[in-house]
JSON list of C-alpha atoms and ligand atoms in Angstrom, two decimals:
[
{"chain": "A", "resi": 63, "resn": "UNK", "atom": "CA", "xyz": [-20.28, -3.89, -18.52]},
{"chain": "A", "resi": 64, "resn": "UNK", "atom": "CA", "xyz": [-18.49, -3.97, -15.17]},
{"chain": "A", "resi": 65, "resn": "UNK", "atom": "CA", "xyz": [-18.62, -7.39, -13.54]},
{"chain": "A", "resi": 66, "resn": "UNK", "atom": "CA", "xyz": [-20.26, -7.39, -10.09]},
{"chain": "A", "resi": 67, "resn": "UNK", "atom": "CA", "xyz": [-17.10, -8.89, -8.60]},
{"chain": "A", "resi": 68, "resn": "UNK", "atom": "CA", "xyz": [-14.12, -6.55, -8.89]},
{"chain": "A", "resi": 69, "resn": "UNK", "atom": "CA", "xyz": [-11.03, -7.70, -10.75]},
{"chain": "A", "resi": 70, "resn": "UNK", "atom": "CA", "xyz": [-8.01, -7.11, -8.58]},
{"chain": "A", "resi": 71, "resn": "UNK", "atom": "CA", "xyz": [-4.26, -7.36, -9.01]},
{"chain": "A", "resi": 72, "resn": "UNK", "atom": "CA", "xyz": [-2.84, -7.55, -5.46]},
{"chain": "A", "resi": 73, "resn": "UNK", "atom": "CA", "xyz": [0.64, -6.13, -4.91]},
{"chain": "A", "resi": 74, "resn": "UNK", "atom": "CA", "xyz": [2.17, -6.66, -1.48]},
{"chain": "A", "resi": 75, "resn": "UNK", "atom": "CA", "xyz": [5.66, -6.31, -0.07]},
{"chain": "A", "resi": 76, "resn": "UNK", "atom": "CA", "xyz": [7.81, -4.47, 2.46]},
{"chain": "A", "resi": 77, "resn": "UNK", "atom": "CA", "xyz": [8.59, -0.75, 2.55]},
{"chain": "A", "resi": 78, "resn": "UNK", "atom": "CA", "xyz": [10.72, 0.35, -0.39]},
{"chain": "A", "resi": 79, "resn": "UNK", "atom": "CA", "xyz": [10.18, -2.82, -2.44]},
{"chain": "A", "resi": 80, "resn": "UNK", "atom": "CA", "xyz": [8.83, -0.69, -5.29]},
{"chain": "A", "resi": 81, "resn": "UNK", "atom": "CA", "xyz": [5.11, -1.23, -4.77]},
{"chain": "A", "resi": 82, "resn": "UNK", "atom": "CA", "xyz": [3.93, 2.33, -5.26]},
{"chain": "A", "resi": 83, "resn": "UNK", "atom": "CA", "xyz": [5.86, 3.06, -8.44]},
{"chain": "A", "resi": 84, "resn": "UNK", "atom": "CA", "xyz": [5.05, -0.33, -9.94]},
{"chain": "A", "resi": 85, "resn": "UNK", "atom": "CA", "xyz": [1.36, -0.22, -8.90]},
{"chain": "A", "resi": 86, "resn": "UNK", "atom": "CA", "xyz": [0.92, 3.26, -10.36]},
{"chain": "A", "resi": 87, "resn": "UNK", "atom": "CA", "xyz": [2.53, 2.39, -13.69]},
{"chain": "A", "resi": 88, "resn": "UNK", "atom": "CA", "xyz": [0.80, -0.98, -13.93]},
{"chain": "A", "resi": 89, "resn": "UNK", "atom": "CA", "xyz": [-2.61, 0.64, -13.30]},
{"chain": "A", "resi": 90, "resn": "UNK", "atom": "CA", "xyz": [-1.85, 3.22, -15.96]},
{"chain": "A", "resi": 91, "resn": "UNK", "atom": "CA", "xyz": [-0.83, 0.61, -18.52]},
{"chain": "A", "resi": 92, "resn": "UNK", "atom": "CA", "xyz": [-3.94, -1.47, -17.82]},
{"chain": "A", "resi": 93, "resn": "UNK", "atom": "CA", "xyz": [-6.26, 1.53, -17.61]},
{"chain": "A", "resi": 94, "resn": "UNK", "atom": "CA", "xyz": [-7.35, 0.27, -14.20]},
{"chain": "A", "resi": 95, "resn": "UNK", "atom": "CA", "xyz": [-7.70, 2.23, -10.93]},
{"chain": "A", "resi": 96, "resn": "UNK", "atom": "CA", "xyz": [-4.85, 2.33, -8.42]},
{"chain": "A", "resi": 97, "resn": "UNK", "atom": "CA", "xyz": [-5.55, 1.76, -4.73]},
{"chain": "A", "resi": 98, "resn": "UNK", "atom": "CA", "xyz": [-2.74, 2.73, -2.34]},
{"chain": "A", "resi": 99, "resn": "UNK", "atom": "CA", "xyz": [-3.86, 1.24, 0.96]},
{"chain": "A", "resi": 100, "resn": "UNK", "atom": "CA", "xyz": [-0.72, 2.39, 2.80]},
{"chain": "A", "resi": 101, "resn": "UNK", "atom": "CA", "xyz": [-1.92, 5.96, 2.14]},
{"chain": "A", "resi": 102, "resn": "UNK", "atom": "CA", "xyz": [-5.09, 5.18, 4.07]},
{"chain": "A", "resi": 103, "resn": "UNK", "atom": "CA", "xyz": [-3.18, 4.01, 7.17]},
{"chain": "A", "resi": 104, "resn": "UNK", "atom": "CA", "xyz": [-0.94, 7.04, 6.78]},
{"chain": "A", "resi": 105, "resn": "UNK", "atom": "CA", "xyz": [-3.93, 9.41, 6.61]},
{"chain": "A", "resi": 106, "resn": "UNK", "atom": "CA", "xyz": [-5.35, 7.99, 9.84]},
{"chain": "A", "resi": 107, "resn": "UNK", "atom": "CA", "xyz": [-1.92, 8.30, 11.49]},
{"chain": "A", "resi": 108, "resn": "UNK", "atom": "CA", "xyz": [-1.58, 11.91, 10.31]},
{"chain": "A", "resi": 109, "resn": "UNK", "atom": "CA", "xyz": [-4.98, 12.84, 11.69]},
{"chain": "A", "resi": 110, "resn": "UNK", "atom": "CA", "xyz": [-4.27, 11.17, 15.05]},
{"chain": "A", "resi": 111, "resn": "UNK", "atom": "CA", "xyz": [-1.01, 13.14, 15.30]},
{"chain": "A", "resi": 112, "resn": "UNK", "atom": "CA", "xyz": [-2.80, 16.38, 14.40]},
{"chain": "A", "resi": 113, "resn": "UNK", "atom": "CA", "xyz": [-5.23, 15.76, 17.23]},
{"chain": "A", "resi": 114, "resn": "UNK", "atom": "CA", "xyz": [-2.56, 14.83, 19.73]},
{"chain": "A", "resi": 115, "resn": "UNK", "atom": "CA", "xyz": [-3.75, 11.21, 19.95]},
{"chain": "A", "resi": 116, "resn": "UNK", "atom": "CA", "xyz": [-0.81, 8.82, 20.48]},
{"chain": "A", "resi": 117, "resn": "UNK", "atom": "CA", "xyz": [-0.68, 6.14, 17.72]},
{"chain": "A", "resi": 118, "resn": "UNK", "atom": "CA", "xyz": [-0.73, 3.49, 20.46]},
{"chain": "A", "resi": 119, "resn": "UNK", "atom": "CA", "xyz": [-4.11, 4.61, 21.86]},
{"chain": "A", "resi": 120, "resn": "UNK", "atom": "CA", "xyz": [-6.03, 1.86, 20.07]},
{"chain": "A", "resi": 121, "resn": "UNK", "atom": "CA", "xyz": [-9.54, 2.84, 21.14]},
{"chain": "A", "resi": 122, "resn": "UNK", "atom": "CA", "xyz": [-9.11, 6.53, 20.27]},
{"chain": "A", "resi": 123, "resn": "UNK", "atom": "CA", "xyz": [-7.43, 5.85, 16.92]},
{"chain": "A", "resi": 124, "resn": "UNK", "atom": "CA", "xyz": [-10.08, 3.26, 16.01]},
{"chain": "A", "resi": 125, "resn": "UNK", "atom": "CA", "xyz": [-12.84, 5.78, 16.79]},
{"chain": "A", "resi": 126, "resn": "UNK", "atom": "CA", "xyz": [-11.08, 8.34, 14.63]},
{"chain": "A", "resi": 127, "resn": "UNK", "atom": "CA", "xyz": [-10.73, 5.83, 11.76]},
{"chain": "A", "resi": 128, "resn": "UNK", "atom": "CA", "xyz": [-14.40, 4.90, 11.99]},
{"chain": "A", "resi": 129, "resn": "UNK", "atom": "CA", "xyz": [-15.51, 8.52, 11.82]},
{"chain": "A", "resi": 130, "resn": "UNK", "atom": "CA", "xyz": [-13.03, 9.71, 9.18]},
{"chain": "A", "resi": 131, "resn": "UNK", "atom": "CA", "xyz": [-13.92, 10.16, 5.56]},
{"chain": "A", "resi": 132, "resn": "UNK", "atom": "CA", "xyz": [-10.89, 9.15, 3.49]},
{"chain": "A", "resi": 133, "resn": "UNK", "atom": "CA", "xyz": [-10.87, 9.72, -0.25]},
{"chain": "A", "resi": 134, "resn": "UNK", "atom": "CA", "xyz": [-8.32, 8.40, -2.72]},
{"chain": "A", "resi": 135, "resn": "UNK", "atom": "CA", "xyz": [-8.51, 9.75, -6.23]},
{"chain": "A", "resi": 136, "resn": "UNK", "atom": "CA", "xyz": [-8.03, 6.64, -8.40]},
{"chain": "A", "resi": 137, "resn": "UNK", "atom": "CA", "xyz": [-6.48, 8.74, -11.16]},
{"chain": "A", "resi": 138, "resn": "UNK", "atom": "CA", "xyz": [-4.26, 11.35, -9.50]},
{"chain": "A", "resi": 139, "resn": "UNK", "atom": "CA", "xyz": [-3.41, 9.57, -6.25]},
{"chain": "A", "resi": 140, "resn": "UNK", "atom": "CA", "xyz": [-4.55, 12.61, -4.26]},
{"chain": "A", "resi": 141, "resn": "UNK", "atom": "CA", "xyz": [-5.43, 11.65, -0.67]},
{"chain": "A", "resi": 142, "resn": "UNK", "atom": "CA", "xyz": [-7.87, 13.57, 1.52]},
{"chain": "A", "resi": 143, "resn": "UNK", "atom": "CA", "xyz": [-9.14, 12.93, 5.02]},
{"chain": "A", "resi": 144, "resn": "UNK", "atom": "CA", "xyz": [-12.23, 14.84, 6.10]},
{"chain": "A", "resi": 145, "resn": "UNK", "atom": "CA", "xyz": [-11.60, 17.21, 3.21]},
{"chain": "A", "resi": 146, "resn": "UNK", "atom": "CA", "xyz": [-7.95, 18.02, 4.09]},
{"chain": "A", "resi": 147, "resn": "UNK", "atom": "CA", "xyz": [-5.47, 17.29, 1.30]},
{"chain": "A", "resi": 148, "resn": "UNK", "atom": "CA", "xyz": [-2.79, 15.17, 3.00]},
{"chain": "A", "resi": 149, "resn": "UNK", "atom": "CA", "xyz": [-1.08, 13.84, -0.14]},
{"chain": "A", "resi": 150, "resn": "UNK", "atom": "CA", "xyz": [2.28, 15.36, 0.87]},
{"chain": "A", "resi": 151, "resn": "UNK", "atom": "CA", "xyz": [2.18, 15.40, 4.71]},
{"chain": "A", "resi": 152, "resn": "UNK", "atom": "CA", "xyz": [1.49, 11.65, 4.96]},
{"chain": "A", "resi": 153, "resn": "UNK", "atom": "CA", "xyz": [4.94, 10.96, 3.43]},
{"chain": "A", "resi": 154, "resn": "UNK", "atom": "CA", "xyz": [7.01, 12.49, 6.24]},
{"chain": "A", "resi": 155, "resn": "UNK", "atom": "CA", "xyz": [9.38, 10.59, 8.53]},
{"chain": "A", "resi": 156, "resn": "UNK", "atom": "CA", "xyz": [7.11, 11.47, 11.48]},
{"chain": "A", "resi": 157, "resn": "UNK", "atom": "CA", "xyz": [4.22, 9.58, 9.88]},
{"chain": "A", "resi": 158, "resn": "UNK", "atom": "CA", "xyz": [6.60, 6.74, 8.90]},
{"chain": "A", "resi": 159, "resn": "UNK", "atom": "CA", "xyz": [7.46, 6.36, 12.57]},
{"chain": "A", "resi": 160, "resn": "UNK", "atom": "CA", "xyz": [3.85, 6.07, 13.80]},
{"chain": "A", "resi": 161, "resn": "UNK", "atom": "CA", "xyz": [2.05, 4.27, 11.01]},
{"chain": "A", "resi": 162, "resn": "UNK", "atom": "CA", "xyz": [3.04, 0.69, 11.86]},
{"chain": "A", "resi": 163, "resn": "UNK", "atom": "CA", "xyz": [1.60, 1.13, 15.35]},
{"chain": "A", "resi": 164, "resn": "UNK", "atom": "CA", "xyz": [-1.69, 2.39, 13.90]},
{"chain": "A", "resi": 165, "resn": "UNK", "atom": "CA", "xyz": [-1.72, -0.40, 11.29]},
{"chain": "A", "resi": 166, "resn": "UNK", "atom": "CA", "xyz": [-1.47, -3.02, 14.06]},
{"chain": "A", "resi": 167, "resn": "UNK", "atom": "CA", "xyz": [-4.82, -1.99, 15.58]},
{"chain": "A", "resi": 168, "resn": "UNK", "atom": "CA", "xyz": [-7.37, -4.68, 14.63]},
{"chain": "A", "resi": 169, "resn": "UNK", "atom": "CA", "xyz": [-10.33, -2.32, 14.64]},
{"chain": "A", "resi": 170, "resn": "UNK", "atom": "CA", "xyz": [-8.56, 0.16, 12.36]},
{"chain": "A", "resi": 171, "resn": "UNK", "atom": "CA", "xyz": [-7.78, -2.67, 9.93]},
{"chain": "A", "resi": 172, "resn": "UNK", "atom": "CA", "xyz": [-11.42, -3.76, 9.93]},
{"chain": "A", "resi": 173, "resn": "UNK", "atom": "CA", "xyz": [-12.55, -0.26, 8.97]},
{"chain": "A", "resi": 174, "resn": "UNK", "atom": "CA", "xyz": [-9.84, 0.10, 6.30]},
{"chain": "A", "resi": 175, "resn": "UNK", "atom": "CA", "xyz": [-10.73, -3.31, 4.80]},
{"chain": "A", "resi": 176, "resn": "UNK", "atom": "CA", "xyz": [-14.33, -2.22, 4.44]},
{"chain": "A", "resi": 177, "resn": "UNK", "atom": "CA", "xyz": [-13.28, 0.97, 2.61]},
{"chain": "A", "resi": 178, "resn": "UNK", "atom": "CA", "xyz": [-10.81, -0.92, 0.39]},
{"chain": "A", "resi": 179, "resn": "UNK", "atom": "CA", "xyz": [-13.40, -3.49, -0.73]},
{"chain": "A", "resi": 180, "resn": "UNK", "atom": "CA", "xyz": [-15.98, -0.74, -1.34]},
{"chain": "A", "resi": 181, "resn": "UNK", "atom": "CA", "xyz": [-13.44, 1.15, -3.46]},
{"chain": "A", "resi": 182, "resn": "UNK", "atom": "CA", "xyz": [-12.76, -1.97, -5.57]},
{"chain": "A", "resi": 183, "resn": "UNK", "atom": "CA", "xyz": [-16.47, -2.66, -6.05]},
{"chain": "A", "resi": 184, "resn": "UNK", "atom": "CA", "xyz": [-17.02, 0.94, -7.12]},
{"chain": "A", "resi": 185, "resn": "UNK", "atom": "CA", "xyz": [-14.25, 1.06, -9.72]},
{"chain": "A", "resi": 186, "resn": "UNK", "atom": "CA", "xyz": [-14.50, -2.57, -10.92]},
{"chain": "A", "resi": 187, "resn": "UNK", "atom": "CA", "xyz": [-10.84, -3.10, -11.86]},
{"chain": "A", "resi": 188, "resn": "UNK", "atom": "CA", "xyz": [-8.02, -2.19, -9.56]},
{"chain": "A", "resi": 189, "resn": "UNK", "atom": "CA", "xyz": [-4.34, -2.60, -8.84]},
{"chain": "A", "resi": 190, "resn": "UNK", "atom": "CA", "xyz": [-4.29, -2.70, -5.03]},
{"chain": "A", "resi": 191, "resn": "UNK", "atom": "CA", "xyz": [-1.03, -2.27, -3.11]},
{"chain": "A", "resi": 192, "resn": "UNK", "atom": "CA", "xyz": [-0.32, -2.84, 0.56]},
{"chain": "A", "resi": 193, "resn": "UNK", "atom": "CA", "xyz": [0.66, -5.58, 2.98]},
{"chain": "A", "resi": 194, "resn": "UNK", "atom": "CA", "xyz": [-2.43, -7.78, 3.13]},
{"chain": "A", "resi": 195, "resn": "UNK", "atom": "CA", "xyz": [-4.04, -7.36, -0.28]},
{"chain": "A", "resi": 196, "resn": "UNK", "atom": "CA", "xyz": [-3.47, -10.96, -1.32]},
{"chain": "A", "resi": 197, "resn": "UNK", "atom": "CA", "xyz": [-3.71, -12.60, 2.09]},
{"chain": "A", "resi": 198, "resn": "UNK", "atom": "CA", "xyz": [-6.75, -10.85, 3.51]},
{"chain": "A", "resi": 199, "resn": "UNK", "atom": "CA", "xyz": [-8.50, -8.05, 1.67]},
{"chain": "A", "resi": 200, "resn": "UNK", "atom": "CA", "xyz": [-8.75, -9.59, -1.82]},
{"chain": "A", "resi": 201, "resn": "UNK", "atom": "CA", "xyz": [-8.23, -13.36, -1.46]},
{"chain": "A", "resi": 202, "resn": "UNK", "atom": "CA", "xyz": [-9.87, -13.82, -4.90]},
{"chain": "A", "resi": 203, "resn": "UNK", "atom": "CA", "xyz": [-7.48, -11.47, -6.70]},
{"chain": "A", "resi": 204, "resn": "UNK", "atom": "CA", "xyz": [-6.78, -12.61, -10.27]},
{"chain": "A", "resi": 205, "resn": "UNK", "atom": "CA", "xyz": [-3.08, -12.17, -9.61]},
{"chain": "A", "resi": 206, "resn": "UNK", "atom": "CA", "xyz": [-1.10, -11.79, -6.37]},
{"chain": "A", "resi": 207, "resn": "UNK", "atom": "CA", "xyz": [2.42, -10.43, -6.52]},
{"chain": "A", "resi": 208, "resn": "UNK", "atom": "CA", "xyz": [4.82, -10.16, -3.59]},
{"chain": "A", "resi": 209, "resn": "UNK", "atom": "CA", "xyz": [7.57, -7.64, -4.33]},
{"chain": "A", "resi": 210, "resn": "UNK", "atom": "CA", "xyz": [10.94, -7.96, -2.62]},
{"chain": "A", "resi": 211, "resn": "UNK", "atom": "CA", "xyz": [14.28, -6.12, -2.81]},
{"chain": "A", "resi": 212, "resn": "UNK", "atom": "CA", "xyz": [17.44, -6.12, -0.72]},
{"chain": "A", "resi": 213, "resn": "UNK", "atom": "CA", "xyz": [17.52, -3.88, 2.36]},
{"chain": "A", "resi": 214, "resn": "UNK", "atom": "CA", "xyz": [20.36, -1.84, 0.79]},
{"chain": "A", "resi": 215, "resn": "UNK", "atom": "CA", "xyz": [18.32, -1.14, -2.31]},
{"chain": "A", "resi": 216, "resn": "UNK", "atom": "CA", "xyz": [15.20, -0.27, -0.32]},
{"chain": "A", "resi": 217, "resn": "UNK", "atom": "CA", "xyz": [17.15, 2.16, 1.87]},
{"chain": "A", "resi": 218, "resn": "UNK", "atom": "CA", "xyz": [18.73, 3.75, -1.19]},
{"chain": "A", "resi": 219, "resn": "UNK", "atom": "CA", "xyz": [15.28, 4.34, -2.73]},
{"chain": "A", "resi": 220, "resn": "UNK", "atom": "CA", "xyz": [13.85, 5.83, 0.46]},
{"chain": "A", "resi": 221, "resn": "UNK", "atom": "CA", "xyz": [16.85, 8.14, 0.92]},
{"chain": "A", "resi": 222, "resn": "UNK", "atom": "CA", "xyz": [16.53, 9.34, -2.69]},
{"chain": "A", "resi": 223, "resn": "UNK", "atom": "CA", "xyz": [12.82, 9.93, -2.22]},
{"chain": "A", "resi": 224, "resn": "UNK", "atom": "CA", "xyz": [13.36, 11.99, 0.94]},
{"chain": "A", "resi": 225, "resn": "UNK", "atom": "CA", "xyz": [16.23, 13.96, -0.60]},
{"chain": "A", "resi": 226, "resn": "UNK", "atom": "CA", "xyz": [14.08, 14.77, -3.64]},
{"chain": "A", "resi": 227, "resn": "UNK", "atom": "CA", "xyz": [11.68, 16.43, -1.24]},
{"chain": "A", "resi": 228, "resn": "UNK", "atom": "CA", "xyz": [14.49, 18.50, 0.21]},
{"chain": "A", "resi": 229, "resn": "UNK", "atom": "CA", "xyz": [14.50, 16.73, 3.57]},
{"chain": "A", "resi": 230, "resn": "UNK", "atom": "CA", "xyz": [17.77, 16.36, 5.50]},
{"chain": "A", "resi": 231, "resn": "UNK", "atom": "CA", "xyz": [18.52, 12.63, 5.50]},
{"chain": "A", "resi": 232, "resn": "UNK", "atom": "CA", "xyz": [20.74, 10.37, 7.60]},
{"chain": "A", "resi": 233, "resn": "UNK", "atom": "CA", "xyz": [20.92, 7.07, 5.64]},
{"chain": "A", "resi": 234, "resn": "UNK", "atom": "CA", "xyz": [21.69, 5.06, 8.79]},
{"chain": "A", "resi": 235, "resn": "UNK", "atom": "CA", "xyz": [18.59, 6.45, 10.53]},
{"chain": "A", "resi": 236, "resn": "UNK", "atom": "CA", "xyz": [16.52, 5.64, 7.42]},
{"chain": "A", "resi": 237, "resn": "UNK", "atom": "CA", "xyz": [17.86, 2.06, 7.46]},
{"chain": "A", "resi": 238, "resn": "UNK", "atom": "CA", "xyz": [17.00, 1.61, 11.12]},
{"chain": "A", "resi": 239, "resn": "UNK", "atom": "CA", "xyz": [13.48, 3.03, 10.66]},
{"chain": "A", "resi": 240, "resn": "UNK", "atom": "CA", "xyz": [12.83, 0.84, 7.61]},
{"chain": "A", "resi": 241, "resn": "UNK", "atom": "CA", "xyz": [14.02, -2.36, 9.27]},
{"chain": "A", "resi": 242, "resn": "UNK", "atom": "CA", "xyz": [11.99, -1.54, 12.37]},
{"chain": "A", "resi": 243, "resn": "UNK", "atom": "CA", "xyz": [8.85, -0.86, 10.31]},
{"chain": "A", "resi": 244, "resn": "UNK", "atom": "CA", "xyz": [9.26, -4.20, 8.50]},
{"chain": "A", "resi": 245, "resn": "UNK", "atom": "CA", "xyz": [9.71, -5.95, 11.82]},
{"chain": "A", "resi": 246, "resn": "UNK", "atom": "CA", "xyz": [6.53, -4.42, 13.21]},
{"chain": "A", "resi": 247, "resn": "UNK", "atom": "CA", "xyz": [4.53, -5.07, 10.02]},
{"chain": "A", "resi": 248, "resn": "UNK", "atom": "CA", "xyz": [5.68, -8.70, 9.81]},
{"chain": "A", "resi": 249, "resn": "UNK", "atom": "CA", "xyz": [5.32, -9.61, 13.48]},
{"chain": "A", "resi": 250, "resn": "UNK", "atom": "CA", "xyz": [1.90, -8.15, 14.32]},
{"chain": "A", "resi": 251, "resn": "UNK", "atom": "CA", "xyz": [-1.01, -10.48, 15.09]},
{"chain": "A", "resi": 252, "resn": "UNK", "atom": "CA", "xyz": [-3.42, -8.92, 12.60]},
{"chain": "A", "resi": 253, "resn": "UNK", "atom": "CA", "xyz": [-2.72, -9.63, 8.93]},
{"chain": "A", "resi": 254, "resn": "UNK", "atom": "CA", "xyz": [1.06, -9.58, 9.19]},
{"chain": "A", "resi": 255, "resn": "UNK", "atom": "CA", "xyz": [3.19, -8.83, 6.15]},
{"chain": "A", "resi": 256, "resn": "UNK", "atom": "CA", "xyz": [3.76, -12.16, 4.37]},
{"chain": "A", "resi": 257, "resn": "UNK", "atom": "CA", "xyz": [3.24, -13.51, 0.87]},
{"chain": "A", "resi": 258, "resn": "UNK", "atom": "CA", "xyz": [-0.04, -15.26, 0.10]},
{"chain": "A", "resi": 259, "resn": "UNK", "atom": "CA", "xyz": [0.42, -18.96, -0.62]},
{"chain": "A", "resi": 260, "resn": "UNK", "atom": "CA", "xyz": [-0.48, -18.36, -4.26]},
{"chain": "A", "resi": 261, "resn": "UNK", "atom": "CA", "xyz": [1.55, -15.15, -4.72]},
{"chain": "A", "resi": 262, "resn": "UNK", "atom": "CA", "xyz": [4.27, -14.79, -7.34]},
{"chain": "A", "resi": 263, "resn": "UNK", "atom": "CA", "xyz": [7.46, -13.35, -5.83]},
{"chain": "A", "resi": 264, "resn": "UNK", "atom": "CA", "xyz": [9.12, -10.66, -7.92]},
{"chain": "A", "resi": 265, "resn": "UNK", "atom": "CA", "xyz": [12.53, -9.26, -6.99]},
{"chain": "A", "resi": 266, "resn": "UNK", "atom": "CA", "xyz": [12.89, -5.60, -8.02]},
{"chain": "A", "resi": 267, "resn": "UNK", "atom": "CA", "xyz": [16.55, -5.23, -6.97]},
{"chain": "A", "resi": 268, "resn": "UNK", "atom": "CA", "xyz": [18.59, -3.63, -9.73]},
{"chain": "A", "resi": 269, "resn": "UNK", "atom": "CA", "xyz": [15.67, -3.50, -12.13]},
{"chain": "A", "resi": 270, "resn": "UNK", "atom": "CA", "xyz": [13.79, -0.52, -13.52]},
{"chain": "A", "resi": 271, "resn": "UNK", "atom": "CA", "xyz": [10.10, -0.08, -12.72]},
{"chain": "A", "resi": 272, "resn": "UNK", "atom": "CA", "xyz": [9.35, -0.55, -16.45]},
{"chain": "A", "resi": 273, "resn": "UNK", "atom": "CA", "xyz": [11.02, -3.98, -16.44]},
{"chain": "A", "resi": 274, "resn": "UNK", "atom": "CA", "xyz": [9.04, -5.08, -13.40]},
{"chain": "A", "resi": 275, "resn": "UNK", "atom": "CA", "xyz": [5.79, -3.69, -14.82]},
{"chain": "A", "resi": 276, "resn": "UNK", "atom": "CA", "xyz": [6.36, -5.57, -18.09]},
{"chain": "A", "resi": 277, "resn": "UNK", "atom": "CA", "xyz": [6.85, -8.82, -16.17]},
{"chain": "A", "resi": 278, "resn": "UNK", "atom": "CA", "xyz": [3.67, -8.34, -14.13]},
{"chain": "A", "resi": 279, "resn": "UNK", "atom": "CA", "xyz": [1.71, -7.19, -17.16]},
{"chain": "A", "resi": 280, "resn": "UNK", "atom": "CA", "xyz": [2.56, -10.46, -18.90]},
{"chain": "A", "resi": 281, "resn": "UNK", "atom": "CA", "xyz": [1.25, -12.36, -15.87]},
{"chain": "A", "resi": 282, "resn": "UNK", "atom": "CA", "xyz": [-1.97, -10.31, -15.83]},
{"chain": "A", "resi": 283, "resn": "UNK", "atom": "CA", "xyz": [-2.68, -10.74, -19.52]},
{"chain": "A", "resi": 284, "resn": "UNK", "atom": "CA", "xyz": [-2.18, -14.49, -19.21]},
{"chain": "A", "resi": 285, "resn": "UNK", "atom": "CA", "xyz": [-4.92, -14.57, -16.58]},
{"chain": "A", "resi": 286, "resn": "UNK", "atom": "CA", "xyz": [-7.59, -12.32, -18.05]},
{"chain": "A", "resi": 287, "resn": "UNK", "atom": "CA", "xyz": [-9.01, -12.25, -21.53]},
{"chain": "A", "resi": 288, "resn": "UNK", "atom": "CA", "xyz": [-6.91, -9.91, -23.68]},
{"chain": "A", "resi": 289, "resn": "UNK", "atom": "CA", "xyz": [-10.03, -7.91, -24.57]},
{"chain": "A", "resi": 290, "resn": "UNK", "atom": "CA", "xyz": [-10.65, -7.24, -20.87]},
{"chain": "A", "resi": 291, "resn": "UNK", "atom": "CA", "xyz": [-7.32, -5.53, -20.24]},
{"chain": "A", "resi": 292, "resn": "UNK", "atom": "CA", "xyz": [-7.79, -2.85, -22.90]},
{"chain": "B", "resi": 85, "resn": "DC", "atom": "O1", "xyz": [3.11, 1.14, 1.86]},
{"chain": "B", "resi": 85, "resn": "DC", "atom": "P1", "xyz": [3.34, 2.22, 2.92]},
{"chain": "B", "resi": 85, "resn": "DC", "atom": "O2", "xyz": [4.75, 2.36, 3.35]},
{"chain": "B", "resi": 85, "resn": "DC", "atom": "O3", "xyz": [2.73, 3.53, 2.50]},
{"chain": "B", "resi": 85, "resn": "DC", "atom": "O4", "xyz": [2.51, 1.70, 4.18]},
{"chain": "B", "resi": 85, "resn": "DC", "atom": "C1", "xyz": [2.48, 2.41, 5.38]},
{"chain": "B", "resi": 85, "resn": "DC", "atom": "C2", "xyz": [2.27, 1.48, 6.55]},
{"chain": "B", "resi": 85, "resn": "DC", "atom": "O5", "xyz": [0.93, 1.01, 6.57]},
{"chain": "B", "resi": 85, "resn": "DC", "atom": "C3", "xyz": [3.16, 0.27, 6.59]},
{"chain": "B", "resi": 85, "resn": "DC", "atom": "O6", "xyz": [4.20, 0.42, 7.53]},
{"chain": "B", "resi": 85, "resn": "DC", "atom": "C4", "xyz": [2.27, -0.88, 6.97]},
{"chain": "B", "resi": 85, "resn": "DC", "atom": "C5", "xyz": [0.88, -0.36, 6.89]},
{"chain": "B", "resi": 85, "resn": "DC", "atom": "N1", "xyz": [0.04, -1.04, 5.90]},
{"chain": "B", "resi": 85, "resn": "DC", "atom": "C6", "xyz": [-0.65, -2.15, 6.31]},
{"chain": "B", "resi": 85, "resn": "DC", "atom": "O7", "xyz": [-0.48, -2.59, 7.44]},
{"chain": "B", "resi": 85, "resn": "DC", "atom": "N2", "xyz": [-1.51, -2.76, 5.47]},
{"chain": "B", "resi": 85, "resn": "DC", "atom": "C7", "xyz": [-1.70, -2.30, 4.23]},
{"chain": "B", "resi": 85, "resn": "DC", "atom": "N3", "xyz": [-2.55, -2.92, 3.42]},
{"chain": "B", "resi": 85, "resn": "DC", "atom": "C8", "xyz": [-0.96, -1.18, 3.78]},
{"chain": "B", "resi": 85, "resn": "DC", "atom": "C9", "xyz": [-0.08, -0.57, 4.65]}
]
């Protein structure tokens, strides 16, 4: 029987800290759903750009977010907004450049929070990744992890990811964009990027995703009954 209160593992951290890979693999190993909340902010940003709305137009973007129907497939990670499959287009450098501005809009965050909590209640058990999972959206998470890695390592990962997609990449431009996105995410008024007081910090620098997942898995199993993780 699914408990009325969702069980959540909250994974937060800056861009390139390894959240997505780790969250996906951890969810798979646990047999829990995966919630990529960055994808939701990206989908809103993509739709605003499609409609010619500047990311800084708070009122217009908030209205768009309120009206939009965003779906995240907990199994495949496919992302749709109003029926359009945006799984690939939300990962472009253009969306990277606008998403922190959109994510700083309080009203957009309120709408996203509502969707994120509804998703968790629907699926029951979830590995949720983002910036404010432990601090704001799921303060009762059974485990809060804050992932970190050096800037060099985070840039290297992002460059590899973009190159794998065939994009032309200037590593220095990637570094600047990443540092700027962190600055914006950490300095905004609304739910800035920071570890929750009760979060466990995990450094992913120089480690494989499997090593990090094993470490987190051990923390999860120490906090829930072994029979509940199967
Ligand atoms: O994890 P990501 O790079 O896909 O996130 C995209 C942006 O969305 C990121 O720059 C900050 C924002 N974000 C947020 O503010 N809160 C979240 N819970 C998730 C992402």
